[in-house]
Coordinates of C-alpha atoms in Angstrom, one line a residue:
E1 CA -35.3 31.7 130.7
A2 CA -31.7 32.0 132.0
T3 CA -30.5 30.0 134.9
T4 CA -27.6 31.0 137.1
P5 CA -24.8 28.4 137.5
K6 CA -24.5 26.6 140.8
L7 CA -20.7 26.6 140.6
Q8 CA -18.3 29.3 139.5
A9 CA -15.1 28.7 137.5
D10 CA -12.9 29.8 140.5
D11 CA -14.6 27.6 143.1
L12 CA -12.3 25.3 145.1
I13 CA -12.4 21.6 144.6
N14 CA -12.0 19.5 147.7
F15 CA -10.2 16.1 147.1
R16 CA -10.9 14.3 150.3
Q17 CA -8.7 11.3 149.3
L18 CA -5.6 13.6 149.3
R19 CA -6.3 15.3 152.7
R20 CA -4.2 14.5 155.8
R21 CA -5.6 12.5 158.6
G22 CA -4.7 15.1 161.1
A23 CA -6.9 17.8 159.7
Q24 CA -7.9 20.5 162.2
G25 CA -10.4 23.3 162.5
A26 CA -12.4 24.1 159.4
E27 CA -10.7 21.3 157.4
L28 CA -12.2 18.7 159.8
D29 CA -15.3 17.2 158.4
I30 CA -17.2 13.9 158.7
Y31 CA -16.9 11.7 155.6
D32 CA -18.8 8.5 155.0
G33 CA -15.7 6.8 153.7
D34 CA -13.8 7.5 157.0
D35 CA -16.7 6.2 159.0
L36 CA -16.8 3.0 157.0
S37 CA -13.0 2.4 157.3
K38 CA -13.2 3.0 161.1
A39 CA -16.2 0.6 161.3
A40 CA -14.3 -2.1 159.3
G41 CA -11.3 -1.7 161.7
S42 CA -8.9 -0.2 159.3
T43 CA -5.8 1.0 161.1
D44 CA -4.0 2.2 158.1
G45 CA -3.5 5.8 159.3
G46 CA -2.2 7.1 156.0
D47 CA -3.8 8.8 153.2
L48 CA -3.7 8.3 149.4
G49 CA -0.7 10.6 149.1
S50 CA 1.4 8.4 151.4
H51 CA 0.6 5.4 149.2
L52 CA 1.6 7.2 146.1
N53 CA 5.1 7.7 147.5
H54 CA 5.5 3.9 147.2
V55 CA 4.4 3.5 143.5
Y56 CA 7.2 2.7 141.1
Q57 CA 7.1 2.8 137.3
L58 CA 8.3 -0.5 135.8
S59 CA 8.0 0.5 132.1
G60 CA 7.9 3.6 129.9
F61 CA 4.8 5.6 129.1
A62 CA 5.3 4.8 125.3
D63 CA 5.7 1.1 125.8
P64 CA 2.9 -1.2 124.4
V65 CA 2.4 -2.6 127.9
Y66 CA 2.6 -0.2 130.8
A67 CA 3.4 -1.5 134.3
E68 CA 3.7 0.1 137.7
A69 CA 4.0 -1.4 141.2
L70 CA 2.9 -0.4 144.6
V71 CA 5.5 -1.6 147.2
T72 CA 4.4 -2.4 150.7
V73 CA 6.7 -3.8 153.4
H74 CA 5.3 -5.9 156.3
D75 CA 8.0 -7.0 158.7
Y76 CA 10.2 -9.3 156.6
D77 CA 7.7 -9.5 153.6
I78 CA 7.8 -7.2 150.6
V79 CA 4.4 -7.1 148.7
L80 CA 4.2 -5.9 145.2
E81 CA 0.8 -4.9 143.7
I82 CA 1.4 -4.6 140.0
L83 CA -0.8 -2.6 137.7
I84 CA -0.6 -3.7 134.0
I85 CA -2.2 -1.7 131.2
N86 CA -2.5 -2.9 127.6
R87 CA -1.9 0.1 125.3
T88 CA -2.2 -1.9 122.1
P89 CA -5.4 -2.3 120.1
N90 CA -5.0 -6.1 120.3
T91 CA -5.8 -8.6 123.1
L92 CA -2.7 -9.9 124.6
T93 CA -2.7 -13.6 125.7
N94 CA -0.3 -15.5 128.0
L95 CA 1.2 -12.2 129.3
T96 CA 3.5 -12.9 132.2
V97 CA 5.5 -10.7 134.6
E98 CA 9.0 -12.0 135.4
L99 CA 10.6 -11.0 138.6
A100 CA 14.2 -11.6 139.5
T101 CA 15.5 -11.4 143.1
M102 CA 19.0 -10.5 144.3
G103 CA 20.7 -11.7 147.4
D104 CA 18.8 -14.0 149.7
L105 CA 15.3 -12.9 148.7
K106 CA 12.9 -15.5 147.5
L107 CA 9.7 -15.3 145.5
V108 CA 6.9 -16.8 147.6
E109 CA 4.2 -16.7 144.9
R110 CA 4.9 -16.4 141.1
P111 CA 2.6 -14.0 139.2
Q112 CA 0.0 -15.8 137.1
T113 CA -0.4 -15.7 133.3
L114 CA -2.8 -13.0 132.2
T115 CA -5.0 -12.3 129.2
I116 CA -5.5 -8.5 128.8
G117 CA -7.9 -6.9 126.4
P118 CA -7.3 -3.5 124.7

């Protein structure tokens, strides 16, 4: 017995993480994630797309260890959230990220030593 597919190949895919906060009309919909963030008191106001504008690649795609950083500025503080991916088949131990500052910037917290599996 043949069943008809529920989705067609040309159906639209809605990525709610990439939508704007100011959606109007038919785009406006109630999402559980939005309700949860409002209940938790999140005043972020931006969507995922605005966060991606502040992600900087620190190494090449072909490097054995790939790194990228999300940069957030709060008043006089600059916060780096660094993503490190081990692209080798081996476990890397005692992996450290070294940061150098220029001018009168100071490192408040040094990154810790990591052990990253394949």
